[in-house]
Structure formats: C-alpha cells, structure tokens
Amino acid sequence: MATTEEIKALRDDTGVSVMQCKKALEEAGGDMDKAKVILRKQSAAVAAKKSDRALGAGIAIAYVHAGGSVASSVVLGCESDFVAKNPEFSKLAYDIAMHIAAMNPQFVRREDVQEDDLVAARAVFENEAKDKPENIRAKIVEGKLDVYLKERVLLEQPFVKDGDKTVRQLIDEAVQKFGEKIDVVKMARLSVK
C-alpha cells in the first residue's frame, strides 16, 4: 500500500490527480519509477481519446534566451479559456518555447515535413549506406531517416528539461492533468546567428 508521502511525491512530480497517483503506485508495487511509466502510458491513452476534439482557446508565449541572441515563441492550443488562463498551462507553453530556443526544431510534427525534404534526406542516407550489404541497406536508410526526423520534429525531441520524456509525452501528461486536448498550433525561433 502506498504511503501518503509517496502519493504526494508522485503528484508533485507529475501533477496528476491523487487518485491516479495512488492507483499507479499500487499497480507498481510502490516503485516510483514504474508508477511514472504507468502514468505516462495512461497519459498517452487519455490524449488519444481527446485527439478529435477542437481547439477553441490557447496562449501565445515567447521566450528570450539570456543575452538576447535567441528568441522563440509558441502558440499552445487547448479547448477552453479555463485551461488557457491556468498558470500551469502558461508554464507548459513557456517550457515548450524554451525547448524550441534550445533545440531548434524545424517542424512541429512529422506530417509537417515536406516531401522534398524527405527525398533529399533519403538520397543522402542511401549514398552513405551504398557500401553496406544490400539486404540491410534499406533498414539502415530508414533508421537514419527516423533519427534525422526525431532530431528535427518538436513533438519527438527529448524534452530539454527532462530527457526521459519527449515533448509529445509532456503534452500528453498535460492533457491527462487538464482533461482537455492540448496541441502546439505554431512555433517560431529567431537567432542572431
């Protein structure tokens, strides 16, 4: 049975409701790391259920890195003004804007990648793999393309403040917490260099 302190610690780490934290800890046999994995899986399931909902509100947040050499902005959408005005939602948007400044993603999601970019990247990787055995060449090219996209797609990048989760997982956790669909609507990054 999970102690009150363990439940509180998990809630502080994840922001998920006390009851969900208690159930996750019980399912994990008191193991905090396993409980976090369970909650992460639940977050993804909750987000998938809400994916067809319309975004009717949101917030635009900017981040300027120390020294003013890099600035970024993000429009984070949600379903209601109630969530959009929540300070924790604003913090989520700010953290994502900071991530954009640090990691310089070029696309929000894979669907945003132009076919021309994929063709060009695939050609480079096919050239790199030309000396490999033919039976594994296609797998090598696909693997390199997957890594290439994960480095450039915001939602697939490891979150800069917690490399154990992606930006998508961070948003999925917020969906579970706020009970609404949340998504990145737009992003931009400006740099002196």
Coordinates of C-alpha atoms in Angstrom, one line a residue:
M1 CA 0.0 0.0 0.0
A2 CA 1.3 3.4 -1.0
T3 CA 2.0 5.9 1.8
T4 CA 0.7 9.4 1.8
E5 CA 4.2 10.8 1.3
E6 CA 4.8 8.6 -1.7
I7 CA 1.5 9.7 -3.3
K8 CA 2.3 13.3 -2.6
A9 CA 5.8 13.0 -4.1
L10 CA 4.4 11.3 -7.3
R11 CA 1.7 14.0 -7.5
D12 CA 4.3 16.8 -7.1
D13 CA 6.5 15.2 -9.9
T14 CA 3.6 14.6 -12.3
G15 CA 0.8 16.9 -11.5
V16 CA -1.7 14.0 -11.9
S17 CA -4.6 13.6 -9.5
V18 CA -4.1 12.0 -6.1
M19 CA -6.3 9.0 -7.0
Q20 CA -4.5 8.3 -10.2
C21 CA -1.1 8.5 -8.4
K22 CA -2.4 6.2 -5.7
K23 CA -3.6 3.6 -8.3
A24 CA -0.4 3.8 -10.2
L25 CA 1.7 3.3 -7.1
E26 CA -0.4 0.3 -6.1
E27 CA -0.1 -1.2 -9.5
A28 CA 3.7 -0.6 -9.5
G29 CA 4.0 -2.2 -6.0
G30 CA 5.3 1.1 -4.6
D31 CA 8.0 1.6 -7.2
M32 CA 8.1 5.3 -8.0
D33 CA 9.8 4.9 -11.4
K34 CA 7.3 2.2 -12.5
A35 CA 4.4 4.3 -11.3
K36 CA 5.7 7.2 -13.5
V37 CA 5.8 4.8 -16.5
I38 CA 2.3 3.7 -15.8
L39 CA 1.1 7.3 -15.6
R40 CA 2.9 8.1 -18.8
K41 CA 1.1 5.3 -20.6
Q42 CA -2.2 6.4 -19.2
S43 CA -1.5 10.0 -20.4
A44 CA -0.9 8.8 -23.9
A45 CA -4.2 6.9 -23.8
V46 CA -6.1 9.9 -22.5
A47 CA -4.6 12.1 -25.1
A48 CA -5.5 9.7 -27.9
K49 CA -9.2 9.7 -26.7
K50 CA -9.3 13.5 -26.9
S51 CA -7.4 13.9 -30.2
D52 CA -10.5 14.6 -32.3
R53 CA -11.7 17.5 -30.1
A54 CA -11.5 21.0 -31.4
L55 CA -9.0 23.6 -30.0
G56 CA -11.0 26.7 -29.1
A57 CA -8.6 28.6 -26.9
G58 CA -4.9 28.8 -26.1
I59 CA -2.0 31.0 -25.3
A60 CA 0.9 32.6 -27.2
I61 CA 4.2 32.7 -25.2
A62 CA 7.6 34.0 -26.1
Y63 CA 11.0 33.1 -24.6
V64 CA 14.2 35.1 -24.9
H65 CA 17.4 33.4 -24.0
A66 CA 19.9 35.2 -21.7
G67 CA 21.8 37.8 -23.8
G68 CA 19.0 38.2 -26.3
S69 CA 20.7 36.2 -29.0
V70 CA 17.9 33.6 -29.4
A71 CA 14.1 34.1 -29.1
S72 CA 11.3 31.7 -29.7
S73 CA 7.6 31.6 -29.5
V74 CA 4.8 29.0 -29.4
V75 CA 1.1 29.0 -29.7
L76 CA -0.3 26.3 -27.5
G77 CA -3.9 25.4 -28.1
C78 CA -6.5 24.0 -25.7
E79 CA -10.3 23.6 -25.6
S80 CA -11.3 26.3 -23.1
D81 CA -10.4 29.6 -21.7
F82 CA -10.5 28.0 -18.2
V83 CA -7.4 26.0 -19.1
A84 CA -5.8 28.7 -21.2
K85 CA -5.8 31.1 -18.3
N86 CA -4.3 28.5 -15.9
P87 CA -0.8 29.4 -14.7
E88 CA 0.4 25.8 -15.1
F89 CA -0.8 25.8 -18.7
S90 CA 1.2 29.1 -19.2
K91 CA 4.3 27.4 -17.7
L92 CA 3.9 24.5 -20.0
A93 CA 3.8 26.8 -23.0
Y94 CA 6.9 28.7 -21.7
D95 CA 8.8 25.5 -21.2
I96 CA 8.0 24.4 -24.8
A97 CA 9.1 27.9 -26.0
M98 CA 12.4 27.5 -24.1
H99 CA 12.8 24.0 -25.6
I100 CA 12.3 25.5 -29.1
A101 CA 15.0 28.0 -28.4
A102 CA 17.4 25.4 -27.1
M103 CA 16.8 22.6 -29.6
N104 CA 15.8 24.4 -32.8
P105 CA 13.2 22.0 -34.2
Q106 CA 12.2 22.7 -37.8
F107 CA 8.8 21.0 -37.7
V108 CA 6.1 20.6 -35.2
R109 CA 5.1 17.1 -36.3
R110 CA 6.2 14.6 -38.9
E111 CA 3.2 15.4 -41.1
D112 CA 4.7 19.0 -41.5
V113 CA 7.9 17.7 -43.2
Q114 CA 7.8 18.4 -46.9
E115 CA 8.2 15.5 -49.4
D116 CA 11.2 17.3 -50.9
D117 CA 13.0 17.3 -47.6
L118 CA 12.3 13.6 -47.1
V119 CA 13.6 12.8 -50.7
A120 CA 16.7 14.9 -50.2
A121 CA 17.5 13.3 -46.8
R122 CA 16.8 9.8 -48.1
A123 CA 19.2 10.4 -51.0
V124 CA 22.0 11.4 -48.6
F125 CA 21.4 8.3 -46.4
E126 CA 21.2 6.0 -49.4
N127 CA 24.6 7.4 -50.5
E128 CA 26.0 6.8 -47.0
A129 CA 24.7 3.2 -47.0
K130 CA 25.8 2.3 -50.5
D131 CA 28.7 0.2 -49.3
K132 CA 26.6 -1.8 -46.9
P133 CA 25.2 -5.3 -47.8
E134 CA 22.1 -4.9 -49.9
N135 CA 19.9 -7.0 -47.6
I136 CA 20.3 -4.4 -44.7
R137 CA 20.7 -1.2 -46.8
A138 CA 17.0 -0.3 -46.7
K139 CA 16.8 -0.8 -43.0
I140 CA 19.9 1.4 -42.4
V141 CA 18.4 4.2 -44.6
E142 CA 15.0 4.0 -42.7
G143 CA 16.8 4.0 -39.4
K144 CA 18.9 7.1 -40.3
L145 CA 15.8 8.8 -41.6
D146 CA 14.0 8.1 -38.4
V147 CA 16.8 9.6 -36.3
Y148 CA 17.0 12.6 -38.7
L149 CA 13.3 13.3 -38.1
K150 CA 13.4 12.8 -34.4
E151 CA 16.1 15.4 -34.2
R152 CA 14.1 18.0 -36.2
V153 CA 10.4 17.3 -35.2
L154 CA 9.4 19.2 -32.0
L155 CA 7.0 16.6 -30.6
E156 CA 9.5 13.8 -31.0
Q157 CA 12.5 15.5 -29.4
P158 CA 13.6 14.6 -25.9
F159 CA 12.3 17.5 -23.6
V160 CA 15.2 19.7 -22.8
K161 CA 14.4 19.8 -19.0
D162 CA 13.8 16.1 -18.8
G163 CA 15.4 13.9 -21.4
D164 CA 13.4 10.8 -20.2
K165 CA 10.3 12.2 -22.0
T166 CA 9.6 13.7 -25.3
V167 CA 7.7 16.9 -25.9
R168 CA 4.7 14.8 -27.0
Q169 CA 4.8 12.9 -23.7
L170 CA 5.0 16.3 -21.8
I171 CA 1.9 17.4 -23.7
D172 CA 0.1 14.1 -23.1
E173 CA 0.7 14.5 -19.4
A174 CA -0.9 17.9 -19.5
V175 CA -3.9 16.5 -21.4
Q176 CA -4.3 14.0 -18.6
K177 CA -3.9 16.7 -16.0
F178 CA -6.2 19.3 -17.5
G179 CA -8.7 16.9 -19.1
E180 CA -8.6 18.8 -22.5
K181 CA -6.9 18.3 -25.8
I182 CA -3.7 20.3 -26.0
D183 CA -1.5 20.8 -29.0
V184 CA 1.2 23.0 -30.5
V185 CA -0.5 25.2 -33.1
K186 CA 2.5 27.2 -34.2
M187 CA 6.1 27.7 -33.3
A188 CA 8.9 30.1 -34.4
R189 CA 12.6 30.6 -33.5
L190 CA 14.8 33.6 -34.2
S191 CA 18.5 33.8 -33.8
V192 CA 21.2 36.4 -34.3
K193 CA 23.5 33.8 -35.8

